[in-house]
Short mmCIF file of C-alpha atoms in Angstrom, two decimals:
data_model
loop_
_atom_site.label_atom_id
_atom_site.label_comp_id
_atom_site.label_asym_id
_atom_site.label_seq_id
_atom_site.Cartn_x
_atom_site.Cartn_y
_atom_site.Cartn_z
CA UNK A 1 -2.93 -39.17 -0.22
CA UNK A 2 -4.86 -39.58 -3.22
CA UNK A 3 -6.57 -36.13 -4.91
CA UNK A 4 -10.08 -37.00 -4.03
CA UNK A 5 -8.84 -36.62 -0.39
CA UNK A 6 -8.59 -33.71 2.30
CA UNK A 7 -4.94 -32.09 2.29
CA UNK A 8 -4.68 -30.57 5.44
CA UNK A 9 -1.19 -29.20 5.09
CA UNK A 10 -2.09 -27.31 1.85
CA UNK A 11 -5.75 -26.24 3.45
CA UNK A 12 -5.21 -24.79 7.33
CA UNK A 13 -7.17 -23.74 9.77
CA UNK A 14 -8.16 -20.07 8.62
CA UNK A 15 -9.06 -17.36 10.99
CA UNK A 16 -12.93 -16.86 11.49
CA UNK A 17 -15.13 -13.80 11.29
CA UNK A 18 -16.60 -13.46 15.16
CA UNK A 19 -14.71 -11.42 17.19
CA UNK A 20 -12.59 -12.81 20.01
CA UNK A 21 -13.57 -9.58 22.13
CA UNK A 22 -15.00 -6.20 22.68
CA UNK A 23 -12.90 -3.28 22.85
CA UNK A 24 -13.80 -2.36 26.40
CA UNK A 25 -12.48 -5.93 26.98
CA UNK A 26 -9.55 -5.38 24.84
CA UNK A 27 -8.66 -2.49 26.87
CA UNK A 28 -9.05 -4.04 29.76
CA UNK A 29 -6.19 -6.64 29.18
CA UNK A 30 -8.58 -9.48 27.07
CA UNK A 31 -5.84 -11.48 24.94
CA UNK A 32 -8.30 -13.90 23.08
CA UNK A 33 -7.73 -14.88 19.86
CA UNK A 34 -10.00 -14.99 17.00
CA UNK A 35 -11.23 -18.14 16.30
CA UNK A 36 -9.78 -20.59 14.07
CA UNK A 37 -12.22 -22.55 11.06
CA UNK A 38 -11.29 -25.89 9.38
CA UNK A 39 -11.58 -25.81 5.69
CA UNK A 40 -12.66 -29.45 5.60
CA UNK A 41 -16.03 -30.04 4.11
CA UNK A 42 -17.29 -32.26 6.15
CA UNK A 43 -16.38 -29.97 9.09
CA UNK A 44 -17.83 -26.91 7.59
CA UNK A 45 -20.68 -25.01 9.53
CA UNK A 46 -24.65 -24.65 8.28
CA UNK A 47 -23.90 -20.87 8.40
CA UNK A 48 -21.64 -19.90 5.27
CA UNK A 49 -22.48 -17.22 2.35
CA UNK A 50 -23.48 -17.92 -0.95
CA UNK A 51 -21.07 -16.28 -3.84
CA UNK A 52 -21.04 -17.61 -7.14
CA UNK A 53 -17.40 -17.90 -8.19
CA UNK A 54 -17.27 -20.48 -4.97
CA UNK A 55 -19.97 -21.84 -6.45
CA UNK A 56 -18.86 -22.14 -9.84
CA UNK A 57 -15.76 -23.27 -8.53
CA UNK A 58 -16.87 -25.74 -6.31
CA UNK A 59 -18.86 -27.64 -9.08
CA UNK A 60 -15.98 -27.37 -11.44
CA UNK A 61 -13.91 -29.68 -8.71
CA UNK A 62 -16.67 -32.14 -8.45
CA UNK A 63 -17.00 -32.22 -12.30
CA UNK A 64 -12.80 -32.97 -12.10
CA UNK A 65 -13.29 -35.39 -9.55
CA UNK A 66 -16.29 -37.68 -10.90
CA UNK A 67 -14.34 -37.32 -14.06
CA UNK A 68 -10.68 -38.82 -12.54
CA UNK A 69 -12.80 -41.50 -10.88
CA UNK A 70 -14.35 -42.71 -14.59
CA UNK A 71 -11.28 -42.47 -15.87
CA UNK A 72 -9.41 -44.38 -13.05
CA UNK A 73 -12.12 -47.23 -13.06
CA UNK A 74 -11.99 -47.29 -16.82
CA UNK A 75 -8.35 -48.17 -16.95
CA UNK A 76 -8.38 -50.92 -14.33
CA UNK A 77 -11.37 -52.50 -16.12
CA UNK A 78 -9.37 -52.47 -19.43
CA UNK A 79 -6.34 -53.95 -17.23
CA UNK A 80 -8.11 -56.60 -15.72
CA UNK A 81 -9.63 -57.24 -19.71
CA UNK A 82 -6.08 -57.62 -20.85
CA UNK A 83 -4.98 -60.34 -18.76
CA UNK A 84 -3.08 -57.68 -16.40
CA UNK A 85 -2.47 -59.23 -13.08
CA UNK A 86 -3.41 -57.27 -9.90
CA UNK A 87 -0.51 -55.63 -7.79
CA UNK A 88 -0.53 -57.78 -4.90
CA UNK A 89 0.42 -60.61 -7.62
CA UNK A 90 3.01 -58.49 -8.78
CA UNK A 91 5.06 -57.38 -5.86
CA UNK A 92 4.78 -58.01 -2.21
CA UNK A 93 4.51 -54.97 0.24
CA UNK A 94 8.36 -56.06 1.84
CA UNK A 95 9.57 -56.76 -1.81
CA UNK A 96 8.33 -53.37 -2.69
CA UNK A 97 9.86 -51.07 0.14
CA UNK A 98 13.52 -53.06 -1.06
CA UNK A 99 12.54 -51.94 -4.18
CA UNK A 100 11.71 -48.30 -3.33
CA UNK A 101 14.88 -48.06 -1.06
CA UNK A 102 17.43 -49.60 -3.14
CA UNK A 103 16.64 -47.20 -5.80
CA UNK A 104 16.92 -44.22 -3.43
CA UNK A 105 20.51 -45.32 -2.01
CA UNK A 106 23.40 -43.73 -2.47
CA UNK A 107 24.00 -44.89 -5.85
CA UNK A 108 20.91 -43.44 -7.17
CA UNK A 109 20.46 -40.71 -9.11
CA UNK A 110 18.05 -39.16 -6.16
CA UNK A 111 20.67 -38.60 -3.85
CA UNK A 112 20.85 -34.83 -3.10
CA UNK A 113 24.65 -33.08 -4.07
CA UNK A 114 26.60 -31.42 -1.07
CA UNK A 115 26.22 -28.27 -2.87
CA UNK A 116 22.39 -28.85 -2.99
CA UNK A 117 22.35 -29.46 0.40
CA UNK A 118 24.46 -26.45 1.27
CA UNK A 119 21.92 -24.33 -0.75
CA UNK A 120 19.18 -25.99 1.12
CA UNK A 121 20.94 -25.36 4.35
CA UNK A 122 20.59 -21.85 3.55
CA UNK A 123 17.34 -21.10 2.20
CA UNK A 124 15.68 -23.44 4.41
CA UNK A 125 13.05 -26.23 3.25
CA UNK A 126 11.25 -25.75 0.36
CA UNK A 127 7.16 -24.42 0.65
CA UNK A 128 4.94 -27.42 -0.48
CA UNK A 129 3.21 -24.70 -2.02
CA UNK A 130 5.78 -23.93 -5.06
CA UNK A 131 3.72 -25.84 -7.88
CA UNK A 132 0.78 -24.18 -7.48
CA UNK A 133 -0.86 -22.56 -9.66
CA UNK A 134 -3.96 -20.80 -10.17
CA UNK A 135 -6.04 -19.87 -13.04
CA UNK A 136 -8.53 -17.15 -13.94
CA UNK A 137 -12.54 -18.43 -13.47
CA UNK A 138 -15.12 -18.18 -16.18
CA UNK A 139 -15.61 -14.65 -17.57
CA UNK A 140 -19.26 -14.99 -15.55
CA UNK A 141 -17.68 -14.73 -12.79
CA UNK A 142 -15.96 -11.47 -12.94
CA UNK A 143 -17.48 -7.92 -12.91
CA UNK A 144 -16.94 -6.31 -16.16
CA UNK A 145 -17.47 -2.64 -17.82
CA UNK A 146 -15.89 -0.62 -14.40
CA UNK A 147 -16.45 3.24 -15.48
CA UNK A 148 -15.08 6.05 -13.35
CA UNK A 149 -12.46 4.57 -11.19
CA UNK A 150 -10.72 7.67 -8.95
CA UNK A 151 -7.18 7.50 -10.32
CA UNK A 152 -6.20 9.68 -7.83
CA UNK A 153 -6.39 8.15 -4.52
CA UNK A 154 -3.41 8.50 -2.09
CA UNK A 155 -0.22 6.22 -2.04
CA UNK A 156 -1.43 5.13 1.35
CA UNK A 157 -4.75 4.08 0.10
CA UNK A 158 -5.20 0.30 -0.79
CA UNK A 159 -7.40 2.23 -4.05
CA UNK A 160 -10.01 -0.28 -3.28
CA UNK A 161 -11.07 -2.70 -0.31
CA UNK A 162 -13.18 -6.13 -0.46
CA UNK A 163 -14.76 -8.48 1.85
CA UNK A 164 -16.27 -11.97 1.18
CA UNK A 165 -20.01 -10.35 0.06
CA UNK A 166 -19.03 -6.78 -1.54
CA UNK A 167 -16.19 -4.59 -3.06
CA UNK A 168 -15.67 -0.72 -2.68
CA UNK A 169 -14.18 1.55 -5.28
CA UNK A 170 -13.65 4.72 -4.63
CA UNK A 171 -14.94 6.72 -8.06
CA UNK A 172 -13.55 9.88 -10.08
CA UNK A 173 -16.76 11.88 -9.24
CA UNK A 174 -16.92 14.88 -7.67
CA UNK A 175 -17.83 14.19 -3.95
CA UNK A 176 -16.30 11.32 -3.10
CA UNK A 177 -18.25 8.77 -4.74
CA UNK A 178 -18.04 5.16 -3.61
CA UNK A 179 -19.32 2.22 -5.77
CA UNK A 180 -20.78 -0.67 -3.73
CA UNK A 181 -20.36 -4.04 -6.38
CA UNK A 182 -21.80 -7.28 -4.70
CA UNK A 183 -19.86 -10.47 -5.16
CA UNK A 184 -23.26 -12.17 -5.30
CA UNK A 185 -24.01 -10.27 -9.05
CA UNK A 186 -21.22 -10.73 -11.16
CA UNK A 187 -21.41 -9.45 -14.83
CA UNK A 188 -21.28 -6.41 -17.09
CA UNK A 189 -22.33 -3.62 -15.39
CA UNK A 190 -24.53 -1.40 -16.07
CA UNK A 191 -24.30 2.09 -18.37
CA UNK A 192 -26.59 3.62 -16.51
CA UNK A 193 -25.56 5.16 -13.30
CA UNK A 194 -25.35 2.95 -10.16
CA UNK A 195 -26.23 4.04 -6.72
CA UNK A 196 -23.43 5.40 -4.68
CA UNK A 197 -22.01 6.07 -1.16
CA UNK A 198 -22.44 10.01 -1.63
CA UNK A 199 -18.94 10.56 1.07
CA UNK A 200 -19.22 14.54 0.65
CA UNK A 201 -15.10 14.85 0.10
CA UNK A 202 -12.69 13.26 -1.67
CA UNK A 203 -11.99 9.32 -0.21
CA UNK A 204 -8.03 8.95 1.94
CA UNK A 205 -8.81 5.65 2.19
CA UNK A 206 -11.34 2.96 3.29
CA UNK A 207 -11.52 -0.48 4.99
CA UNK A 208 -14.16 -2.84 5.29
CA UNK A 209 -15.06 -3.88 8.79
CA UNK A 210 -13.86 -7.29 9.81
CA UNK A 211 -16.25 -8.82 11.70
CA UNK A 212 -19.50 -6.79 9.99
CA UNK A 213 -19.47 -7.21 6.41
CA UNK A 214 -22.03 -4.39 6.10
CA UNK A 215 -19.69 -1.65 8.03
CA UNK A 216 -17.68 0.50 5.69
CA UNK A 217 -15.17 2.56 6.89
CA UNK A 218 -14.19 5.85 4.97
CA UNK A 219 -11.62 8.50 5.82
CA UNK A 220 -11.62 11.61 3.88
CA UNK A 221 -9.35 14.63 3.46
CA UNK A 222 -11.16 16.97 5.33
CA UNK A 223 -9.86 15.29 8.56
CA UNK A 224 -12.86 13.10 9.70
CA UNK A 225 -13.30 9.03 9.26
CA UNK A 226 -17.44 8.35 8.03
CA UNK A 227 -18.73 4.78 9.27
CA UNK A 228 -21.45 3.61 6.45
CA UNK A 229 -23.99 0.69 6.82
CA UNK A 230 -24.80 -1.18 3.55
CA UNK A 231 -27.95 -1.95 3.43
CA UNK A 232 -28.49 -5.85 2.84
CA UNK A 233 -28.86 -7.15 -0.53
CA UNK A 234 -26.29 -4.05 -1.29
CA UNK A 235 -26.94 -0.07 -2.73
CA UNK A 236 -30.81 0.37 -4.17
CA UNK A 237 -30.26 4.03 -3.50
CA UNK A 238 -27.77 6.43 -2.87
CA UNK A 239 -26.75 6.73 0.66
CA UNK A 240 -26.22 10.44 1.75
CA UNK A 241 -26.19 10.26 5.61
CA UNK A 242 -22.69 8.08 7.19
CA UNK A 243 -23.74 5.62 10.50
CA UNK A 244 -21.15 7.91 12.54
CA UNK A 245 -18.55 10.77 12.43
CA UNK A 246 -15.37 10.28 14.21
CA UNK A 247 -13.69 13.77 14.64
CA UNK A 248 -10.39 14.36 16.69
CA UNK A 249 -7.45 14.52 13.60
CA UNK A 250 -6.81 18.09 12.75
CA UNK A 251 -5.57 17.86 9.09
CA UNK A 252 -5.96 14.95 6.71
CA UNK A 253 -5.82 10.97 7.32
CA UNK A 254 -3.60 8.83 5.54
CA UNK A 255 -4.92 5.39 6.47
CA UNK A 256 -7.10 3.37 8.64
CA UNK A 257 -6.77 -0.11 9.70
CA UNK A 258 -9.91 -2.11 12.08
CA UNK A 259 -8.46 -4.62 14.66
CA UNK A 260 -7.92 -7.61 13.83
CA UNK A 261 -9.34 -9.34 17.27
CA UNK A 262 -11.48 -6.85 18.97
CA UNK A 263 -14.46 -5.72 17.28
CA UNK A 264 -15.52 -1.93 17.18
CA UNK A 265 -11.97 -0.39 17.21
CA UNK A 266 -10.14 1.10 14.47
CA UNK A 267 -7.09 2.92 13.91
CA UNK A 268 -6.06 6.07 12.08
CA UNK A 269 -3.25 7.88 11.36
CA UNK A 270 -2.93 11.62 9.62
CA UNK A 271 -0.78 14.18 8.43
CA UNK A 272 -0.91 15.73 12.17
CA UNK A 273 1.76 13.02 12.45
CA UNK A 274 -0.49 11.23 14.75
CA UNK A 275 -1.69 7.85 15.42
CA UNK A 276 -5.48 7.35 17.11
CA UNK A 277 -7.55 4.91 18.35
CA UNK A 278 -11.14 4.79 18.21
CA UNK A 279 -13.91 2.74 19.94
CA UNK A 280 -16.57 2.81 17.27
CA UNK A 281 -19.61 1.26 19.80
CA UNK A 282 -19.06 4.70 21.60
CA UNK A 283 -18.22 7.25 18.65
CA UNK A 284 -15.23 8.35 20.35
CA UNK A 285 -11.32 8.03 21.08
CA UNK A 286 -9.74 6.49 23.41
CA UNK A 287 -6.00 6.73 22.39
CA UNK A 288 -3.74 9.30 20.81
CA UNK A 289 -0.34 7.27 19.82
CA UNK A 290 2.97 9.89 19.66
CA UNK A 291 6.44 9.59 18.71
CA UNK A 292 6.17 10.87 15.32
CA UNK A 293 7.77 13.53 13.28
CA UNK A 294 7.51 12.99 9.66
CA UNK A 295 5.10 11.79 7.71
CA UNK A 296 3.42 8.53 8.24
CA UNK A 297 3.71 5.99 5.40
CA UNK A 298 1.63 2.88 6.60
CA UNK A 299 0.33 1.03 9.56
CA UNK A 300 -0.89 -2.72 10.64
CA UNK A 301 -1.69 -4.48 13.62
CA UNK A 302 0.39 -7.71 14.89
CA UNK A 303 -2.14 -11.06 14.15
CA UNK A 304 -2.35 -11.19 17.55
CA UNK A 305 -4.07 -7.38 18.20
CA UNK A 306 -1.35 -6.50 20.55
CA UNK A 307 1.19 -4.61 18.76
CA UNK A 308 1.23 -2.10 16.20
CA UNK A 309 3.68 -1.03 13.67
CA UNK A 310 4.09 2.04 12.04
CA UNK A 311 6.66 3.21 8.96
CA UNK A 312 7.27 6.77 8.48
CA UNK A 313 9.26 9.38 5.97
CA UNK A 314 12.37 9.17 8.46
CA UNK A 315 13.07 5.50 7.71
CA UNK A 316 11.87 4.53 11.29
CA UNK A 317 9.68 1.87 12.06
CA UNK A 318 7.81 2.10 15.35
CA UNK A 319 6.49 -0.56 17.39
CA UNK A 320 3.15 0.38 19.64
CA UNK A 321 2.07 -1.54 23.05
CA UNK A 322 -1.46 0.94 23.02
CA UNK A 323 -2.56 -0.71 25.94
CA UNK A 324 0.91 0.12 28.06
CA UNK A 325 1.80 3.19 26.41
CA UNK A 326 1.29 5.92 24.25
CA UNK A 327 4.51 6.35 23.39
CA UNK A 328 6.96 3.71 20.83
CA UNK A 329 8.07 0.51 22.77
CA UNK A 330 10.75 0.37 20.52
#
């Protein structure tokens, strides 16, 4: 394939942002999957966001591309100027794959060593992806002049969380300040100060909501997880008052993580060395998870939404079926 074309090994399928199911679905033994989105632009859907390092990005490729074709068009101009003859005078298509595999035989240089092919036994095939390489955009793109950042978040927090339209930082002001940055304004920031997420204590950790890029998650260290609704266009004013209070954790969270198939559930677990479950559409929770004794280091869901792993202080690493048991499958 030529680079003006489609590669569809190095671009899959990527997962989409509607939710498979609902969480009283979920529960009720719904295995959908989320789904999947082709990254081909002709098979792209009307509905997409606007963000300007795509956009800067996008019309850098075209720039590349209508520049390769010049180029390539230029040079078999000049060829054709020169007296050079075209390919199919040159070479036949049978004389050519004679060509191509004599020069690959045995008595090539190409052919792979046994000990090459013992490595490769071993490590397996190699990833198309390993020449690769990506490169910083245009300083436009970027937000610039970041004041404040809490340097003091947890070991379990990510320290900040992002979706396609906004970022979250978690800021070194009294209260548990949140910055709200949209992807949509890059630049220098400004001196001044910004409107906030006013949390009311100190931030444990927070996740953006999958399938609602206006949903904010935020648990804090006095034991309760604050659901905040961005407002769209992002912050013009400081937000004071959360969407929802989940209470049920009895000292403070380490880490919260939404599903990654159902919409309107979300996990938590705490430093009462237990894991729970919450249905946000009904403000409540539906499953306590046990098994633990130490602290809990970290948690994720399986792609699928069915299992769920957590890691804790006594080198143990626990494998959840929440909708068979409360207890560790394994």
């Amino acid at each position: 394939q030529s680079t003006q074309e489609f590669h569809e090994d190095l671009f899959p399928n990527c997962v989409g942002t509607l939710p498979a199911t609902s969480a009283q679905a979920w529960w009720a033994g719904d295995s959908q999957q989320v789904g999947r989105v082709s990254l081909h632009p002709t098979r792209r859907s009307t509905a997409t966001f606007s963000s300007p390092v795509i956009a800067c990005t996008q019309l850098q490729a075209a720039d590349a591309s209508s520049t390769d074709a010049d180029a390539d068009r230029s040079v078999s101009t000049g060829r054709r100027g020169a007296g050079y003859s075209s390919p199919s005078s040159l070479a036949s298509p049978g004389s050519a794959t004679t060509s191509l595999s004599a020069s690959t035989g045995p008595s090539s240089g190409f052919a792979s060593s046994p000990s090459q092919k013992s490595l490769q036994s071993i490590l397996g095939p190699s990833s198309r992806f390993r020449h690769t390489q990506g490169r910083v955009l245009h300083r436009d793109t970027h937000l610039t002049n970041l004041r404040g950042l809490s340097l003091t978040t947890p070991g379990e927090c990510d320290g900040f969380c992002a979706n396609h339209q906004r970022v979250a930082l978690p800021l070194l002001s009294a209260g548990g300040q949140i910055a709200i940055l949209e992807l949509s304004k890059p630049g220098r920031l400004p001196d001044a100060a910004m409107p906030t997420i006013q949390n009311g204590v100190a931030v444990a950790d927070l996740s953006w909501d999958p399938f609602d890029p206006r949903r904010l998650a935020v648990a804090g260290e006095d034991a309760k997880i604050r659901l905040w609704r961005i407002p769209e266009g992002g912050l013009r004013e400081t937000l004071r008052e959360p969407e929802a209070v989940l209470r049920g954790h009895t000292e403070k969270i380490y880490s919260i993580r939404f599903h990654p198939v159902a919409s309107d559930l979300l996990v938590s677990s705490s430093y009462d060395t237990t894991v729970r479950i919450w249905e946000l559409s009904a403000g409540r929770e539906v499953s306590c998870l046990q098994g633990h004794t130490d602290q809990i280091f970290s948690l994720a869901w399986s792609p699928d939404g069915k299992q769920l792993a957590t890691v804790s202080k006594d080198s143990r690493l626990r494998l959840y079926e929440p909708r068979r048991s409360p207890q560790p499958q394994q």
